[in-house]
mmCIF file of C-alpha atoms and ligand atoms in Angstrom:
data_model
loop_
_atom_site.group_PDB
_atom_site.id
_atom_site.type_symbol
_atom_site.label_atom_id
_atom_site.label_comp_id
_atom_site.label_asym_id
_atom_site.label_seq_id
_atom_site.Cartn_x
_atom_site.Cartn_y
_atom_site.Cartn_z
ATOM 1 C CA MET E 1 -0.124 0.371 0.431
ATOM 2 C CA ILE E 2 0.860 3.344 -0.817
ATOM 3 C CA PHE E 3 -0.039 6.321 2.218
ATOM 4 C CA ALA E 4 0.293 9.854 1.358
ATOM 5 C CA ALA E 5 0.741 12.587 3.890
ATOM 6 C CA ASN E 6 -0.632 16.145 1.882
ATOM 7 C CA PHE E 7 0.139 18.775 4.931
ATOM 8 C CA LYS E 8 -1.702 21.140 2.933
ATOM 9 C CA THR E 9 -1.208 24.991 4.578
ATOM 10 C CA ASN E 10 -0.606 23.223 7.941
ATOM 11 C CA HIS E 11 2.853 22.943 9.808
ATOM 12 C CA THR E 12 6.360 24.302 9.836
ATOM 13 C CA ARG E 13 9.840 23.878 9.180
ATOM 14 C CA ALA E 14 10.025 23.150 13.115
ATOM 15 C CA THR E 15 7.036 21.213 13.493
ATOM 16 C CA THR E 16 7.730 19.043 10.123
ATOM 17 C CA LYS E 17 11.253 18.249 11.348
ATOM 18 C CA HIS E 18 9.338 16.978 14.260
ATOM 19 C CA TYR E 19 6.914 15.193 12.808
ATOM 20 C CA ILE E 20 9.330 13.247 11.050
ATOM 21 C CA GLU E 21 11.403 12.497 13.815
ATOM 22 C CA VAL E 22 8.022 11.134 15.184
ATOM 23 C CA LEU E 23 6.984 9.429 11.893
ATOM 24 C CA THR E 24 10.153 7.534 11.531
ATOM 25 C CA GLN E 25 10.448 6.240 15.067
ATOM 26 C CA LYS E 26 6.972 4.420 14.679
ATOM 27 C CA LEU E 27 7.423 3.296 11.499
ATOM 28 C CA HIS E 28 11.081 2.091 12.544
ATOM 29 C CA ALA E 29 9.781 -1.557 13.013
ATOM 30 C CA GLU E 30 8.074 -1.535 9.829
ATOM 31 C CA LYS E 31 9.299 -4.046 7.496
ATOM 32 C CA SER E 32 7.045 -4.625 4.847
ATOM 33 C CA ASP E 33 5.924 -2.979 1.222
ATOM 34 C CA ASP E 34 3.967 0.122 2.363
ATOM 35 C CA ARG E 35 5.697 2.785 1.049
ATOM 36 C CA VAL E 36 5.354 6.319 2.586
ATOM 37 C CA TYR E 37 4.783 9.928 0.842
ATOM 38 C CA ILE E 38 5.149 13.275 2.517
ATOM 39 C CA PHE E 39 4.272 16.387 1.075
ATOM 40 C CA PRO E 40 5.253 19.287 3.528
ATOM 41 C CA PRO E 41 4.631 22.933 2.727
ATOM 42 C CA ALA E 42 7.048 23.966 0.413
ATOM 43 C CA THR E 43 8.723 26.418 3.319
ATOM 44 C CA ALA E 44 9.631 22.950 5.038
ATOM 45 C CA LEU E 45 11.184 21.135 2.275
ATOM 46 C CA ASP E 46 14.598 19.643 3.216
ATOM 47 C CA ARG E 47 16.994 17.019 2.996
ATOM 48 C CA PHE E 48 15.336 14.715 5.057
ATOM 49 C CA GLU E 49 16.169 11.679 5.759
ATOM 50 C CA GLY E 50 13.807 7.855 6.384
ATOM 51 C CA ALA E 51 12.065 5.302 4.755
ATOM 52 C CA PHE E 52 9.587 8.032 3.351
ATOM 53 C CA THR E 53 9.300 10.151 0.119
ATOM 54 C CA LEU E 54 9.406 14.033 0.266
ATOM 55 C CA GLY E 55 7.333 15.531 -1.992
ATOM 56 C CA VAL E 56 5.997 19.012 -3.232
ATOM 57 C CA GLN E 57 2.240 19.334 -3.104
ATOM 58 C CA ASN E 58 3.085 22.206 -6.347
ATOM 59 C CA ALA E 59 5.302 23.780 -8.318
ATOM 60 C CA TYR E 60 5.549 26.430 -11.713
ATOM 61 C CA PRO E 61 6.528 24.388 -14.765
ATOM 62 C CA ALA E 62 10.060 25.882 -14.949
ATOM 63 C CA VAL E 63 13.981 25.756 -13.791
ATOM 64 C CA ASN E 64 13.653 29.326 -12.300
ATOM 65 C CA GLY E 65 12.578 32.674 -13.675
ATOM 66 C CA ALA E 66 9.965 35.769 -13.080
ATOM 67 C CA TYR E 67 6.824 33.955 -11.921
ATOM 68 C CA THR E 68 6.460 36.017 -8.302
ATOM 69 C CA GLY E 69 5.651 33.728 -5.265
ATOM 70 C CA GLU E 70 5.916 30.310 -7.723
ATOM 71 C CA ILE E 71 8.915 27.911 -7.037
ATOM 72 C CA GLY E 72 10.543 25.582 -9.741
ATOM 73 C CA LEU E 73 12.619 22.924 -10.191
ATOM 74 C CA GLU E 74 15.786 24.505 -9.221
ATOM 75 C CA GLN E 75 14.345 25.400 -5.594
ATOM 76 C CA LEU E 76 13.477 21.897 -5.509
ATOM 77 C CA GLU E 77 16.798 20.370 -6.551
ATOM 78 C CA GLU E 78 18.272 21.692 -3.707
ATOM 79 C CA PHE E 79 16.908 19.191 -1.632
ATOM 80 C CA GLY E 80 16.788 16.176 -3.800
ATOM 81 C CA ILE E 81 12.931 16.724 -4.316
ATOM 82 C CA ASN E 82 11.710 14.924 -7.636
ATOM 83 C CA THR E 83 8.139 14.060 -6.527
ATOM 84 C CA ILE E 84 5.026 16.303 -6.670
ATOM 85 C CA LEU E 85 1.407 16.600 -6.611
ATOM 86 C CA ILE E 86 -0.762 17.770 -9.697
ATOM 87 C CA GLY E 87 -4.263 18.462 -9.845
ATOM 88 C CA HIS E 88 -5.652 18.687 -6.676
ATOM 89 C CA SER E 89 -9.075 19.731 -6.422
ATOM 90 C CA GLU E 90 -7.982 22.675 -4.343
ATOM 91 C CA ARG E 91 -5.678 23.822 -6.767
ATOM 92 C CA ARG E 92 -7.961 23.768 -9.743
ATOM 93 C CA GLN E 93 -11.240 25.164 -7.196
ATOM 94 C CA ILE E 94 -9.490 27.689 -5.398
ATOM 95 C CA LEU E 95 -6.248 28.618 -6.999
ATOM 96 C CA GLY E 96 -8.212 28.169 -10.618
ATOM 97 C CA GLU E 97 -5.939 26.198 -12.444
ATOM 98 C CA SER E 98 -7.584 24.904 -15.173
ATOM 99 C CA GLN E 99 -6.736 21.145 -16.927
ATOM 100 C CA GLU E 100 -4.660 22.910 -19.522
ATOM 101 C CA SER E 101 -2.379 24.449 -16.856
ATOM 102 C CA VAL E 102 -2.425 21.357 -14.842
ATOM 103 C CA ALA E 103 -1.596 19.165 -18.218
ATOM 104 C CA GLN E 104 1.536 21.843 -18.801
ATOM 105 C CA LYS E 105 2.612 21.267 -15.394
ATOM 106 C CA PHE E 106 2.894 17.411 -15.834
ATOM 107 C CA ALA E 107 4.292 17.621 -18.999
ATOM 108 C CA PHE E 108 7.029 19.764 -17.689
ATOM 109 C CA PHE E 109 7.839 17.553 -14.588
ATOM 110 C CA GLN E 110 7.638 14.227 -16.656
ATOM 111 C CA GLU E 111 9.905 15.521 -19.012
ATOM 112 C CA LYS E 112 11.544 16.226 -15.646
ATOM 113 C CA GLY E 113 11.961 12.652 -14.629
ATOM 114 C CA PHE E 114 9.323 13.175 -11.731
ATOM 115 C CA GLU E 115 7.417 10.824 -9.965
ATOM 116 C CA ILE E 116 3.791 12.412 -10.101
ATOM 117 C CA LEU E 117 0.876 12.276 -7.947
ATOM 118 C CA TYR E 118 -2.098 12.933 -10.314
ATOM 119 C CA CYS E 119 -5.525 13.977 -8.517
ATOM 120 C CA ILE E 120 -8.816 13.706 -10.084
ATOM 121 C CA GLY E 121 -12.398 13.610 -8.759
ATOM 122 C CA GLU E 122 -15.515 14.790 -9.002
ATOM 123 C CA PRO E 123 -18.388 17.545 -6.897
ATOM 124 C CA LEU E 124 -21.392 16.599 -5.312
ATOM 125 C CA GLU E 125 -23.778 17.474 -8.192
ATOM 126 C CA ILE E 126 -21.832 15.199 -10.498
ATOM 127 C CA ARG E 127 -21.893 12.421 -8.263
ATOM 128 C CA GLU E 128 -25.642 12.945 -7.724
ATOM 129 C CA ARG E 129 -26.144 12.377 -11.329
ATOM 130 C CA GLY E 130 -24.871 8.518 -11.113
ATOM 131 C CA ASP E 131 -21.912 6.301 -12.250
ATOM 132 C CA GLU E 132 -21.735 6.982 -15.776
ATOM 133 C CA ALA E 133 -21.565 11.124 -15.540
ATOM 134 C CA VAL E 134 -19.114 10.700 -12.559
ATOM 135 C CA MET E 135 -16.747 8.714 -15.064
ATOM 136 C CA ARG E 136 -17.186 10.986 -17.969
ATOM 137 C CA HIS E 137 -16.240 14.282 -15.300
ATOM 138 C CA LEU E 138 -12.865 11.882 -14.162
ATOM 139 C CA LEU E 139 -12.071 10.760 -17.398
ATOM 140 C CA SER E 140 -11.833 14.596 -18.906
ATOM 141 C CA GLN E 141 -9.370 15.264 -15.994
ATOM 142 C CA PHE E 142 -7.025 13.292 -17.926
ATOM 143 C CA GLU E 143 -7.168 15.636 -21.336
ATOM 144 C CA GLY E 144 -3.437 15.839 -22.217
ATOM 145 C CA ILE E 145 -1.833 14.025 -19.475
ATOM 146 C CA ASP E 146 0.074 10.837 -20.521
ATOM 147 C CA VAL E 147 -1.964 7.809 -18.742
ATOM 148 C CA GLY E 148 0.914 5.749 -19.775
ATOM 149 C CA TYR E 149 3.587 7.374 -17.712
ATOM 150 C CA GLU E 150 5.573 4.927 -15.918
ATOM 151 C CA LYS E 151 5.986 7.639 -12.442
ATOM 152 C CA LEU E 152 2.244 8.273 -12.965
ATOM 153 C CA ILE E 153 0.219 7.580 -9.251
ATOM 154 C CA VAL E 154 -3.271 8.329 -9.741
ATOM 155 C CA ALA E 155 -5.660 9.417 -6.732
ATOM 156 C CA TYR E 156 -9.529 10.099 -6.803
ATOM 157 C CA GLU E 157 -10.259 12.017 -4.472
ATOM 158 C CA PRO E 158 -14.129 13.340 -4.340
ATOM 159 C CA ILE E 159 -14.410 16.632 -3.500
ATOM 160 C CA TRP E 160 -17.259 16.300 -1.328
ATOM 161 C CA ALA E 161 -15.227 13.999 0.805
ATOM 162 C CA ILE E 162 -12.407 15.866 1.205
ATOM 163 C CA GLY E 163 -11.914 17.613 4.610
ATOM 164 C CA THR E 164 -15.284 16.653 5.451
ATOM 165 C CA GLY E 165 -14.994 13.576 7.546
ATOM 166 C CA ARG E 166 -17.696 11.931 5.347
ATOM 167 C CA SER E 167 -15.439 9.396 3.516
ATOM 168 C CA ALA E 168 -16.852 7.609 -0.029
ATOM 169 C CA THR E 169 -18.768 4.364 1.042
ATOM 170 C CA VAL E 170 -17.040 1.448 0.002
ATOM 171 C CA LYS E 171 -19.052 0.402 -2.415
ATOM 172 C CA GLU E 172 -18.980 3.999 -4.197
ATOM 173 C CA ILE E 173 -14.974 3.557 -3.852
ATOM 174 C CA ALA E 174 -14.939 -0.066 -5.001
ATOM 175 C CA SER E 175 -17.059 1.262 -8.322
ATOM 176 C CA THR E 176 -15.473 4.043 -9.368
ATOM 177 C CA HIS E 177 -12.062 2.580 -8.708
ATOM 178 C CA GLU E 178 -12.994 -0.403 -10.335
ATOM 179 C CA ALA E 179 -13.749 1.572 -13.472
ATOM 180 C CA LEU E 180 -10.984 3.880 -13.359
ATOM 181 C CA ARG E 181 -9.058 0.834 -13.520
ATOM 182 C CA GLN E 182 -9.752 -0.265 -17.072
ATOM 183 C CA THR E 183 -8.342 2.941 -18.145
ATOM 184 C CA ILE E 184 -5.622 3.520 -15.646
ATOM 185 C CA LYS E 185 -3.320 0.835 -15.182
ATOM 186 C CA LYS E 186 -1.056 2.766 -12.632
ATOM 187 C CA PRO E 187 -1.367 2.864 -8.665
ATOM 188 C CA LEU E 188 -4.710 4.279 -8.059
ATOM 189 C CA LEU E 189 -5.088 5.890 -4.321
ATOM 190 C CA TYR E 190 -8.024 6.805 -2.521
ATOM 191 C CA GLY E 191 -8.442 10.089 -0.944
ATOM 192 C CA GLY E 192 -11.267 11.676 1.261
ATOM 193 C CA SER E 193 -11.615 11.602 4.950
ATOM 194 C CA VAL E 194 -9.592 8.532 5.269
ATOM 195 C CA ASN E 195 -8.453 8.234 8.874
ATOM 196 C CA ALA E 196 -6.985 5.344 11.189
ATOM 197 C CA GLU E 197 -10.489 4.305 12.079
ATOM 198 C CA ASN E 198 -11.425 3.431 8.151
ATOM 199 C CA ILE E 199 -8.253 2.590 6.773
ATOM 200 C CA LYS E 200 -8.896 -1.253 7.795
ATOM 201 C CA GLU E 201 -12.156 -1.546 4.862
ATOM 202 C CA ILE E 202 -10.368 1.010 2.755
ATOM 203 C CA SER E 203 -7.121 -0.774 2.345
ATOM 204 C CA LYS E 204 -9.338 -3.974 1.463
ATOM 205 C CA ILE E 205 -11.584 -2.553 -1.073
ATOM 206 C CA ALA E 206 -10.170 -4.105 -4.557
ATOM 207 C CA PHE E 207 -8.139 -1.825 -7.226
ATOM 208 C CA VAL E 208 -7.430 0.675 -3.714
ATOM 209 C CA ASP E 209 -3.835 0.635 -3.682
ATOM 210 C CA GLY E 210 -2.844 3.182 -1.473
ATOM 211 C CA VAL E 211 -4.184 6.526 0.150
ATOM 212 C CA LEU E 212 -3.977 10.175 -0.262
ATOM 213 C CA VAL E 213 -4.705 11.728 3.570
ATOM 214 C CA GLY E 214 -4.594 15.025 4.706
ATOM 215 C CA SER E 215 -6.435 15.989 7.978
ATOM 216 C CA ALA E 216 -5.735 12.472 9.659
ATOM 217 C CA SER E 217 -1.930 12.892 9.339
ATOM 218 C CA LEU E 218 -1.487 15.910 10.411
ATOM 219 C CA ASP E 219 -0.735 14.071 13.961
ATOM 220 C CA ALA E 220 2.191 12.112 13.295
ATOM 221 C CA GLU E 221 1.024 9.172 15.475
ATOM 222 C CA ARG E 222 -2.325 8.809 13.715
ATOM 223 C CA PHE E 223 -0.744 9.164 10.747
ATOM 224 C CA ALA E 224 1.655 6.351 11.875
ATOM 225 C CA SER E 225 -1.216 3.891 13.663
ATOM 226 C CA LEU E 226 -2.928 4.545 10.225
ATOM 227 C CA VAL E 227 -0.390 3.053 8.494
ATOM 228 C CA LEU E 228 0.115 0.545 11.001
ATOM 229 C CA ARG E 229 -3.364 -0.470 10.866
HETATM 230 P P1 PGA W 1 -8.481 15.026 3.936
HETATM 231 O O1 PGA W 1 -7.844 15.623 2.844
HETATM 232 O O2 PGA W 1 -8.071 13.547 4.097
HETATM 233 O O3 PGA W 1 -8.611 15.954 5.249
HETATM 234 O O4 PGA W 1 -10.059 14.570 3.448
HETATM 235 C C1 PGA W 1 -7.339 14.754 1.592
HETATM 236 C C2 PGA W 1 -7.188 15.348 0.484
HETATM 237 O O5 PGA W 1 -7.388 16.842 -0.031
HETATM 238 O O6 PGA W 1 -5.565 15.022 -0.131
#
């Protein structure tokens, strides 16, 4: 299983350092095929050592240049970061990233050989229209994306389940992942209110290869208990 922690706009450089110490200690005894990813805010990036991959939540598709407020490849290379989250619904909805700009970002970081955790997800009004509408929406979020890219991981995150404490049901996750698997032959993560309580049943669902966790990843001990399930 893949366990990815998305801190969003939480934690500082100091608390991230502490978090990683606690997490590393808790996961120390674990010897399994599980893979852990941590996405702290950009100000907390560093060369951390441990049995996890450190990734960036966002970056601008340029090596460097005049892009006020953005970070590019040069800033990531300083810390050996070569994993990025692209297409998260908060970036699409709150920051206004279009499919075109998401696809441009994807192409740039693909060309640089990054591992890409690519997020898709439908809003509630689409979910309420039924499975066919959901799949049409989700597949439209692959427009311009090379789904054959070898370092691609896909995260399905229904927007109405993110940060709401209301995860999608096992049935909803199962049917969506099964349908996605027909097109996407890459690891498929589920995200949206995953926590230490529901991880057991979610991890057993067919075609769920891992989880992307927001709120329940913010506390290192809670996230460790989720990984150790
Ligand atoms: P959540 O966030 O776990 O708080 O629902 C998940 C995500 O947005 O990646």
